[in-house]
Short mmCIF file of C-alpha atoms in Angstrom, two decimals:
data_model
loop_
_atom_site.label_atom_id
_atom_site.label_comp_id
_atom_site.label_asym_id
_atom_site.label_seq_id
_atom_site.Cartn_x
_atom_site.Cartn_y
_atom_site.Cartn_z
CA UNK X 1 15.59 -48.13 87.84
CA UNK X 2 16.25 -48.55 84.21
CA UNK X 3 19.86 -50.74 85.13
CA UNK X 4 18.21 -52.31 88.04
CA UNK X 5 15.63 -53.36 86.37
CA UNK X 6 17.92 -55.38 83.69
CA UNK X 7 19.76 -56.66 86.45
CA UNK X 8 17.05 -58.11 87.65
CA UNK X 9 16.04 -59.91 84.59
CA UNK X 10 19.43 -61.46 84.29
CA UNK X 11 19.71 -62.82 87.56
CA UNK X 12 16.11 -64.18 88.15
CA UNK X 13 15.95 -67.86 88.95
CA UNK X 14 14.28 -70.01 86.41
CA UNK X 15 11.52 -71.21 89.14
CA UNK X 16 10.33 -67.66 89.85
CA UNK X 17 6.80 -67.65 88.55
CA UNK X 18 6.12 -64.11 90.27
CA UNK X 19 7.36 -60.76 90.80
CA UNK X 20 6.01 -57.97 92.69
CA UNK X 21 6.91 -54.36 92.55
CA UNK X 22 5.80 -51.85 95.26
CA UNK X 23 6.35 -48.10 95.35
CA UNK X 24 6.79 -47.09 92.05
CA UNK X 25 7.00 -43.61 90.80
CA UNK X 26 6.05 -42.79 87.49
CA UNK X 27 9.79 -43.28 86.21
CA UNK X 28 10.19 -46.40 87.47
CA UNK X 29 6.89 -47.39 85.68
CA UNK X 30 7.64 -45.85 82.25
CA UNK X 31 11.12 -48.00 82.80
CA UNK X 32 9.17 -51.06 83.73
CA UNK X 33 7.17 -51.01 81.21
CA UNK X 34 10.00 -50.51 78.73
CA UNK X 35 11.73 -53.53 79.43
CA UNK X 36 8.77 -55.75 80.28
CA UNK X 37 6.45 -56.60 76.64
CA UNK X 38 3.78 -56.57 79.05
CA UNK X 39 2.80 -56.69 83.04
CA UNK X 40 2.36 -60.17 82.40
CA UNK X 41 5.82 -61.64 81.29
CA UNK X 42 9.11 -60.63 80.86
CA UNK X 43 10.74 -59.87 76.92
CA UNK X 44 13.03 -62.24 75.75
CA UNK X 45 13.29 -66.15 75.85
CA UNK X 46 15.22 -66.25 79.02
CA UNK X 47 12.20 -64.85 80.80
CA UNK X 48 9.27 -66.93 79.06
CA UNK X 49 9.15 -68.99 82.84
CA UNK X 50 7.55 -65.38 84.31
CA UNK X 51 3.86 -65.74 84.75
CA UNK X 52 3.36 -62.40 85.94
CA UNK X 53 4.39 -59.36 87.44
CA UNK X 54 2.38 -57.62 89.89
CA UNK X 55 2.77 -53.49 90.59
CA UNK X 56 1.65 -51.88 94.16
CA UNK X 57 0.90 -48.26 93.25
CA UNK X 58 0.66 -47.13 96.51
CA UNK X 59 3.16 -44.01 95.97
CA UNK X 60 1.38 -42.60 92.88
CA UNK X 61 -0.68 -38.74 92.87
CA UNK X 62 -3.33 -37.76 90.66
CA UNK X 63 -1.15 -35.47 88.66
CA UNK X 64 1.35 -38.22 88.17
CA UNK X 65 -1.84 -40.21 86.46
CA UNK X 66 -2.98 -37.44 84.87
CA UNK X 67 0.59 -37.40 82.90
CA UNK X 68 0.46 -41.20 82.45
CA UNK X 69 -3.14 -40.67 80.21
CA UNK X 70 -1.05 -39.08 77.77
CA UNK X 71 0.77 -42.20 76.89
CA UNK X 72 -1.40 -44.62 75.25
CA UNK X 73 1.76 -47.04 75.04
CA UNK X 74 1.68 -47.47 78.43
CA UNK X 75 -2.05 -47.77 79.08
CA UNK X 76 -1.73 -50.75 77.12
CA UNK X 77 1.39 -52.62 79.35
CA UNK X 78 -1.17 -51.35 82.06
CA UNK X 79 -3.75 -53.67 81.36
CA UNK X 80 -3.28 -56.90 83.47
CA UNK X 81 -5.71 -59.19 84.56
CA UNK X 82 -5.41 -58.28 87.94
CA UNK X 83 -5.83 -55.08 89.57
CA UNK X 84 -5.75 -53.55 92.80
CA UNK X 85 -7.63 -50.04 92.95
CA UNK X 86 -7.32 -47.95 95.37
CA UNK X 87 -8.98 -44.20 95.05
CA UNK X 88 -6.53 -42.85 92.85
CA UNK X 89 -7.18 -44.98 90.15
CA UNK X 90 -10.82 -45.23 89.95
CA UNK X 91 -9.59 -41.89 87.09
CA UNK X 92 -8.09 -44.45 85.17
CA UNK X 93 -10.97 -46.43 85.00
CA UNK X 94 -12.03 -45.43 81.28
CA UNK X 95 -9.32 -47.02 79.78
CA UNK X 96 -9.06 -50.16 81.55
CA UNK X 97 -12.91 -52.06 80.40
CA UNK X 98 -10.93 -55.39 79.57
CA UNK X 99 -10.04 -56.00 83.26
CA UNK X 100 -11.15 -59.32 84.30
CA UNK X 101 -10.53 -59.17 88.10
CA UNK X 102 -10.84 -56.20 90.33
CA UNK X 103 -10.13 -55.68 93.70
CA UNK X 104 -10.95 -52.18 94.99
CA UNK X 105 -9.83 -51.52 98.47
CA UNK X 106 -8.85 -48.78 100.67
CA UNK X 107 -11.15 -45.95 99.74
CA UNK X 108 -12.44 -43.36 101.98
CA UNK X 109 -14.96 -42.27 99.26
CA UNK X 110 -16.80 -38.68 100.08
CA UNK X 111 -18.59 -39.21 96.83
CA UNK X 112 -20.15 -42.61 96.25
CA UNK X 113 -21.14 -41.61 92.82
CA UNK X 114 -17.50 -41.90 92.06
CA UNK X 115 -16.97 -45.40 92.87
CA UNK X 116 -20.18 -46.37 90.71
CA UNK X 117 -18.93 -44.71 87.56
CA UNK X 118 -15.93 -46.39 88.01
CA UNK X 119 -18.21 -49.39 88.35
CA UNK X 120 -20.07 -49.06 85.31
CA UNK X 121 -16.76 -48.80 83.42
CA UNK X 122 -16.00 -52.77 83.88
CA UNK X 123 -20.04 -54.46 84.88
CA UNK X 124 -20.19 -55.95 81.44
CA UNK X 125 -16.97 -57.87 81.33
CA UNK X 126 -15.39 -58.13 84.81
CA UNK X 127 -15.77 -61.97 86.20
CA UNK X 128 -14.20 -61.49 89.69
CA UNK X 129 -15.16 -58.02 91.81
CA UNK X 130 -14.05 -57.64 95.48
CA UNK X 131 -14.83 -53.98 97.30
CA UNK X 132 -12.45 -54.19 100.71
CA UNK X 133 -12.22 -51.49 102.92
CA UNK X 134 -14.75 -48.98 101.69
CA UNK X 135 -15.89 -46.29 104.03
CA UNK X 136 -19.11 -44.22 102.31
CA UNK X 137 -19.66 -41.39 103.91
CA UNK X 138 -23.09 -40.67 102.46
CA UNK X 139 -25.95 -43.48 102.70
CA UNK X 140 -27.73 -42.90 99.51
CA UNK X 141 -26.27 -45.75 97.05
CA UNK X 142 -28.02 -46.12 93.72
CA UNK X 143 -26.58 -48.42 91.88
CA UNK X 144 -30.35 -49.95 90.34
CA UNK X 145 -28.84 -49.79 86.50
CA UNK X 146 -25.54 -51.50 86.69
CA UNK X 147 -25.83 -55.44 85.81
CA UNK X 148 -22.83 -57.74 86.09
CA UNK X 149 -23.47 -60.41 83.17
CA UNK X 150 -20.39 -62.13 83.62
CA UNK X 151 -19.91 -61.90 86.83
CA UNK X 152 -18.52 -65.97 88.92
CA UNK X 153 -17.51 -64.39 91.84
CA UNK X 154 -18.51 -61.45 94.29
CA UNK X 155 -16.93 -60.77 97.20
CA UNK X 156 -16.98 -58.27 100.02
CA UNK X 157 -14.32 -57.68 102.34
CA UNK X 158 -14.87 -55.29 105.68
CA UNK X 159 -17.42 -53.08 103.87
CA UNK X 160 -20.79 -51.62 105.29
CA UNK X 161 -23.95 -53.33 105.27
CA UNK X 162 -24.73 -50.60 103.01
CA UNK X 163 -22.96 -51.40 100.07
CA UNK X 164 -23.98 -55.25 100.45
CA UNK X 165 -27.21 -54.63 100.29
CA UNK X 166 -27.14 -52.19 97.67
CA UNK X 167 -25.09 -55.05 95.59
CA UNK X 168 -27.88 -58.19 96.39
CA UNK X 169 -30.87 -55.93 95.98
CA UNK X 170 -30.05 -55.01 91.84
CA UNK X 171 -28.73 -58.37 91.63
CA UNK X 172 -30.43 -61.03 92.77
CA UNK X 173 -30.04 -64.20 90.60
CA UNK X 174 -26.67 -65.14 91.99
CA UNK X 175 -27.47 -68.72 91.51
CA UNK X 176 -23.84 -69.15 89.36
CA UNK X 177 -21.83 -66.76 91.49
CA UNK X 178 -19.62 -67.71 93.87
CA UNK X 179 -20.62 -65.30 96.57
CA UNK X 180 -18.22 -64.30 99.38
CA UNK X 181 -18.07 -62.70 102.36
CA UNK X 182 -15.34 -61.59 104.52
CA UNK X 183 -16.30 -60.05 107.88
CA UNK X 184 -12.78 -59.91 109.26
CA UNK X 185 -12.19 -56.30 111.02
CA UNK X 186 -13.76 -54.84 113.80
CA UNK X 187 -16.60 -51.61 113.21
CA UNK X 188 -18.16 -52.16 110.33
CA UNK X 189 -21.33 -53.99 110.60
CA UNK X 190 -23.53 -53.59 113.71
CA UNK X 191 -25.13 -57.31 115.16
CA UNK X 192 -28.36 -56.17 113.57
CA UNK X 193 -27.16 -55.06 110.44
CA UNK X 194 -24.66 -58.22 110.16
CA UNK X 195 -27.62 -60.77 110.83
CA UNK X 196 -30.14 -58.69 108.92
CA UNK X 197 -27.50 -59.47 105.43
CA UNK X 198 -26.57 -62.96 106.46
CA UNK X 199 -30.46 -64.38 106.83
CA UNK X 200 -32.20 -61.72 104.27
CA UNK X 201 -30.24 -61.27 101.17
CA UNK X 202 -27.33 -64.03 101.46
CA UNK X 203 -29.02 -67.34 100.57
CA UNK X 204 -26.49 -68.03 97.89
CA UNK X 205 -23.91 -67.50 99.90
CA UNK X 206 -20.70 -69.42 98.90
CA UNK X 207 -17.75 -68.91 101.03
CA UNK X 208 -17.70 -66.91 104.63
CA UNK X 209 -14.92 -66.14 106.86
CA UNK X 210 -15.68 -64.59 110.33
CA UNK X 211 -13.31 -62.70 112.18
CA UNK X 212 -13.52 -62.84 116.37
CA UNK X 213 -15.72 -59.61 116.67
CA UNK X 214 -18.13 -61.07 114.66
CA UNK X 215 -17.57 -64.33 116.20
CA UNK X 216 -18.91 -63.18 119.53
CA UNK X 217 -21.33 -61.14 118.21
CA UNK X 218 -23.21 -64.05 116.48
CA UNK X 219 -22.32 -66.95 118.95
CA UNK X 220 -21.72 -65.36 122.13
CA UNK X 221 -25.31 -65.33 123.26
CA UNK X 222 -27.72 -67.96 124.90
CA UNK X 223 -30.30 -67.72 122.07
CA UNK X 224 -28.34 -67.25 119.14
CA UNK X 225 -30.54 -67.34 116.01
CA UNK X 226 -27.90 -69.91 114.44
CA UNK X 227 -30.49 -71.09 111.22
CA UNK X 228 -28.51 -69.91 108.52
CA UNK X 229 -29.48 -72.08 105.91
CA UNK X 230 -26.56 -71.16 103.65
CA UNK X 231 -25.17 -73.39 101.03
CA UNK X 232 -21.47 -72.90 102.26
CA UNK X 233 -19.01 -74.30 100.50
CA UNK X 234 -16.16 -72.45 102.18
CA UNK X 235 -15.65 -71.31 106.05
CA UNK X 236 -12.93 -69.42 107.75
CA UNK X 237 -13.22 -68.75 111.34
CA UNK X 238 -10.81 -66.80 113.40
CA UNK X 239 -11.75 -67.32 117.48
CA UNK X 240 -11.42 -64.96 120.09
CA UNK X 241 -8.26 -65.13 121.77
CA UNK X 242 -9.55 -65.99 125.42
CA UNK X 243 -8.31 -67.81 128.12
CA UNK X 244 -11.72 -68.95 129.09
CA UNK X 245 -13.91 -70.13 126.40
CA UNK X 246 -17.40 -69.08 126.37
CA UNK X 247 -19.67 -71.96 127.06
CA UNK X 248 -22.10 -70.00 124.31
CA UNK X 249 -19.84 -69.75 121.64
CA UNK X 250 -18.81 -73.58 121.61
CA UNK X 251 -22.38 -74.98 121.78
CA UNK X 252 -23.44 -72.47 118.91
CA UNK X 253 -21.01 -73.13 116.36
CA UNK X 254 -21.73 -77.01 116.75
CA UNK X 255 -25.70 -76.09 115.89
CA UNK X 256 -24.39 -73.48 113.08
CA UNK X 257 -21.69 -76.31 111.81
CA UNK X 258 -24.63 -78.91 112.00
CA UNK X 259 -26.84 -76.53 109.45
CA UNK X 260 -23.75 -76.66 106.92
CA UNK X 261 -24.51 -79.66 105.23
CA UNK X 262 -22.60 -78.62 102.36
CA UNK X 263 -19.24 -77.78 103.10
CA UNK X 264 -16.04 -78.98 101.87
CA UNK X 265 -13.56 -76.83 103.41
CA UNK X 266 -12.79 -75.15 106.66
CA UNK X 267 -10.07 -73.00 107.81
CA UNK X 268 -10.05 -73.27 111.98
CA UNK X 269 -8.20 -70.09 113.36
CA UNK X 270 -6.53 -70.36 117.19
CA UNK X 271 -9.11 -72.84 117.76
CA UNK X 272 -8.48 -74.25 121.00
CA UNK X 273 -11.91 -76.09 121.73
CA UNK X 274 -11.93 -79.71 120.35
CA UNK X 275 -15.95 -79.35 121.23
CA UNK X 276 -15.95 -78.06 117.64
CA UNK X 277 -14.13 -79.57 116.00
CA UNK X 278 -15.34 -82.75 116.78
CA UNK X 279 -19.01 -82.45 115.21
CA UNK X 280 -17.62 -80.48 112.12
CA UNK X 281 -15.20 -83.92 111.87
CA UNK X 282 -17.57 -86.14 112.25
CA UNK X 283 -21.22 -84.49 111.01
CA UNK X 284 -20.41 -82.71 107.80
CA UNK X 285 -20.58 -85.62 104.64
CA UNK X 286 -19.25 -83.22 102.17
CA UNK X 287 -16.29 -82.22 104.37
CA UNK X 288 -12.89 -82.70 102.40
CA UNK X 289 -10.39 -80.18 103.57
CA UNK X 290 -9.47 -78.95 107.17
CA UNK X 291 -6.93 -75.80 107.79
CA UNK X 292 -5.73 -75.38 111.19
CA UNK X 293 -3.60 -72.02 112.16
CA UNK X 294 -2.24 -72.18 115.98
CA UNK X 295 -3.45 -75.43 116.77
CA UNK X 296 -0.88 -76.12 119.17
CA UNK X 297 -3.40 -75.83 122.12
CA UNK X 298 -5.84 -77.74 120.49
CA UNK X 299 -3.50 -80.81 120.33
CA UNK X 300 -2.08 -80.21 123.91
CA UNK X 301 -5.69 -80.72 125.48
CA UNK X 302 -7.70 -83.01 123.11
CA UNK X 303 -8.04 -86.35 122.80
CA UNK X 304 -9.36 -86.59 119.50
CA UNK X 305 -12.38 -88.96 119.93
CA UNK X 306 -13.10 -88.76 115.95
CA UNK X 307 -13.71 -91.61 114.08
CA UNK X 308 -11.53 -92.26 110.96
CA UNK X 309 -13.25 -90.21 108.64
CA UNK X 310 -12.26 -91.42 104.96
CA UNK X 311 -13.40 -88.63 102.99
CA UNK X 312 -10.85 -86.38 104.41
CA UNK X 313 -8.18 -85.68 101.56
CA UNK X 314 -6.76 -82.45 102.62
CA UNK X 315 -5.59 -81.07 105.76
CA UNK X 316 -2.94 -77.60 106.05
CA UNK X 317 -1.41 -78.17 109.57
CA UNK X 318 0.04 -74.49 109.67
CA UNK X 319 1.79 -73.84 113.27
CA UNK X 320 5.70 -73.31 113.18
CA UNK X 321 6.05 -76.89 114.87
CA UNK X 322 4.11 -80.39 114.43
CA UNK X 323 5.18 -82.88 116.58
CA UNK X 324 5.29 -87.10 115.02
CA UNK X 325 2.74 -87.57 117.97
CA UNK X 326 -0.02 -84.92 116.61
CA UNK X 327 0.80 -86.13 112.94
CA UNK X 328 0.14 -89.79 114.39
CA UNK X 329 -3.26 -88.76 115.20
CA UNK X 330 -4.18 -86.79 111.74
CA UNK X 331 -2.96 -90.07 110.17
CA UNK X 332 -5.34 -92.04 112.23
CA UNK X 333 -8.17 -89.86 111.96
CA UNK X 334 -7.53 -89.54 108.23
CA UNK X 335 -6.82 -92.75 106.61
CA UNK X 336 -7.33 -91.72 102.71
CA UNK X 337 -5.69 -88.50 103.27
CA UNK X 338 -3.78 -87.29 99.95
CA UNK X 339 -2.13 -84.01 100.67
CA UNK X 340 -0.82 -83.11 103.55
CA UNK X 341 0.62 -78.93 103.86
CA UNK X 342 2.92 -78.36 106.53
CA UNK X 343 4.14 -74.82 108.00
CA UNK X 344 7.76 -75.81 108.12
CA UNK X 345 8.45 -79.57 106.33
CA UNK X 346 11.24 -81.43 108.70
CA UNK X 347 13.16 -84.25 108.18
CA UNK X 348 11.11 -86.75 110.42
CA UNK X 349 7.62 -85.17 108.89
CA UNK X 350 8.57 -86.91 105.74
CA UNK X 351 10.16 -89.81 107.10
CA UNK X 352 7.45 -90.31 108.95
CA UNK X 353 4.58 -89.72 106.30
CA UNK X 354 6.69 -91.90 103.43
CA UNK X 355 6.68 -94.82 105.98
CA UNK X 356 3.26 -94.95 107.80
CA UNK X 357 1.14 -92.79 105.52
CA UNK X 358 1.60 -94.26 101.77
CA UNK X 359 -2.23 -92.70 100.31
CA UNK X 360 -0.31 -89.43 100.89
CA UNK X 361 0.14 -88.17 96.99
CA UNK X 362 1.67 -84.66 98.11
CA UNK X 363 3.81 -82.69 100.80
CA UNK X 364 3.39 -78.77 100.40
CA UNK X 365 5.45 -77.00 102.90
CA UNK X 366 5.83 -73.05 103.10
CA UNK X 367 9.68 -73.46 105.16
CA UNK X 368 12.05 -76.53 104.57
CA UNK X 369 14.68 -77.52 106.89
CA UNK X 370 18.22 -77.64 104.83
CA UNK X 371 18.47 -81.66 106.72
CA UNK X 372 15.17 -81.99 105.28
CA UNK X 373 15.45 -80.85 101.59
CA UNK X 374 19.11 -83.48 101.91
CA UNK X 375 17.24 -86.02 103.12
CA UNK X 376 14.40 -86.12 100.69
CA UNK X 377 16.70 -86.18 97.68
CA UNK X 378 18.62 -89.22 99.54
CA UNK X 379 15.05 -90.74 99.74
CA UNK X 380 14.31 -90.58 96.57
CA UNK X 381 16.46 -93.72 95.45
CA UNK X 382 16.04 -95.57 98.69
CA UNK X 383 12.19 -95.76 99.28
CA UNK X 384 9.57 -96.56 96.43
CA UNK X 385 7.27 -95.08 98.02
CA UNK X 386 8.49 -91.60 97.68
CA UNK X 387 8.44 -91.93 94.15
CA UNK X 388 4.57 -91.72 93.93
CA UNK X 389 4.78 -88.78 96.90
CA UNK X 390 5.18 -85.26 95.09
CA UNK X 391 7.30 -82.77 97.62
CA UNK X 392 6.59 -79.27 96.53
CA UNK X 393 6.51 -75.17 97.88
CA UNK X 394 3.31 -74.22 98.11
CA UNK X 395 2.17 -70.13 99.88
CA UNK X 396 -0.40 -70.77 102.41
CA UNK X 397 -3.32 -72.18 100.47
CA UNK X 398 -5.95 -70.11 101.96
CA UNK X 399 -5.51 -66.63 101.91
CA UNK X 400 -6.55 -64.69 105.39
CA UNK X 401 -7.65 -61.06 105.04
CA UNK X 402 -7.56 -60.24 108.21
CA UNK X 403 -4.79 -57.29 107.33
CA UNK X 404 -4.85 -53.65 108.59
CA UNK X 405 -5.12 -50.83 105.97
CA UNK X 406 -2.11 -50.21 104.20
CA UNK X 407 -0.10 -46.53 104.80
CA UNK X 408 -0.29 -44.73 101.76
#
């Protein structure tokens, strides 16, 4: 690892910002960490572009971590500002209180006692905590003496009602947090239990993404207690894939949209029902940002009857293919739109958008056609409007954590 490491280094392209490692042995780490002056950047002023290096220690045993707590050296390369914690190294936890950002996921945890001293290790500096993918096996969850003074954002992520609860009930000023939850997965919340968190101890709710099982649970009903008075600022909503709409679930994400007065972006997952879209277009003032996944049925069949709304500035078209047609109509329906985030960027996407859409201050794309990237640079000294049109890479903005467990 040592030499491939190095080789690495010396052939890493100057734009690389990030680097990710995954199944690493403890050699391979004690190498790493060698080379690297931290898990952050790389040594030497070749490397200063890095911004950081992230490690997947998916392949590591307790005695392997047992033999790393001998080396002080490389607890401190360990300590990064992002971790990802899975069971294993909830024994490191006593040497790692100036983590910033934790993410623990993937635990089947017999003893819950041993996720809440890991807990307690990190509550008075950690500013970003996410649980994912906890099962408890025991109900009792005491967790009445742990505070989080720092804490800006909270999120959950497939967990039991239990553990939500337990979190709301010992901390209930959340006024400042940006509180999230993530109900993608099948299994883990019952109806009751789900709608018993959402209206009793989620009123500062901040950002909520809804996976189809819960989509039908909430919406697929006649009376559907849809008065969640919320103040969403984020919403992610993954449909059922179903040939045949329910009627229900149409009509009762209009009323829930309607009772969102607040949000400014939503993410629109195999939505194929312009019925929805249409109100959440036209009815939400602090709407900014639209993400659309698989929309390519949703453009087939509507017409969209939307009135230009102007304070649309964002929308992520992310299907493999936009036609100049379906990017007519965004245009149209978004006159003051400023960035505009493509799945693939094409050659006639940005002659198209430099010539009929000139507000547009940025083109992200995640795939660029070789034509494309040839004929932007040929743009560049031909059109002045390109020159005031940034054309950039950009990962899917929003991130969608609707992922299966991991084999360890």
């Amino acid at each position: 690892m040592d030499d491939d490491i190095c080789y690495l280094l010396d052939i890493v392209p100057a734009e690389v910002k990030q680097i990710i490692f995954q199944y690493l042995g403890v050699e391979d780490l004690l190498s790493l960490c060698c080379t690297c002056k931290s898990l952050n950047e790389f040594i030497g002023s070749s490397h200063d572009c890095m911004k950081k290096i992230w490690i997947k220690f998916y392949t590591f045993k307790l005695k392997d971590l047992d033999s790393l707590k001998s080396s002080v050296r490389i607890y401190e390369k360990l300590k990064v500002n992002r971790v990802k914690l899975n069971e294993h190294f909830i024994y490191l936890a006593d040497l790692h209180q100036s983590w910033r950002k934790i993410l623990i996921y993937n635990c089947e945890l017999k003893r819950m006692e041993l996720l809440l001293n890991f807990i307690k290790t990190f509550s008075e500096t950690v500013e970003e905590l996410e649980i994912s993918d906890i099962e408890v096996l025991n109900n009792e969850i005491d967790i009445k003496t742990i505070k989080f003074p720092n804490l800006k954002r909270l999120m959950f992520r497939n967990v039991p009602s239990t553990i939500i609860e337990a979190f709301l009930d010992v901390n209930k000023k959340l006024e400042n947090v940006s509180f999230d939850i993530v109900l993608a997965i099948e299994g883990k919340m019952s109806l009751e239990e789900l709608t018993d968190t959402l209206l009793h101890r989620c009123q500062h709710l901040n950002h909520l993404q809804l996976g189809p099982h819960y989509i039908k649970c909430l919406f697929d009903q006649e009376n559907c207690n849809v008065n969640y008075h919320f103040k969403l600022s984020k919403l992610l909503l993954k449909f059922p894939l179903i040939r045949d709409p329910s009627p229900n679930i149409s009509m009762n994400v209009k009323m829930f949209l309607k009772d969102q007065p607040n949000i400014e972006w939503i993410l629109f997952l195999e939505l194929d029902d312009d019925d929805i879209l249409n109100p959440a277009w036209n009815e939400i003032p602090s709407l900014n940002h639209l993400t659309f996944y698989g929309l390519e049925e949703l453009f087939k069949s509507m017409e969209l009857q939307m009135q230009p709304n102007n304070e649309i500035l964002q929308i992520d078209l992310l299907s493999r293919k936009i036609l100049i047609s379906q990017l007519r109509k965004v245009f149209v329906a978004a006159p003051n739109l400023r960035v505009l985030h493509v799945h693939t960027l094409t050659k006639y996407i940005i002659e198209f958008t430099v010539k009929n859409h000139q507000m547009i201050r940025e083109i992200c794309y995640e795939n660029i056609e070789e034509e494309a990237e040839q004929f932007y640079e040929s743009l560049k000294s031909s059109f002045d409007e390109i020159k005031n049109t940034k054309v950039c890479y950009r990962k899917s903005a929003p991130t969608i954590n609707i992922v299966q467990k991991p084999d360890i």
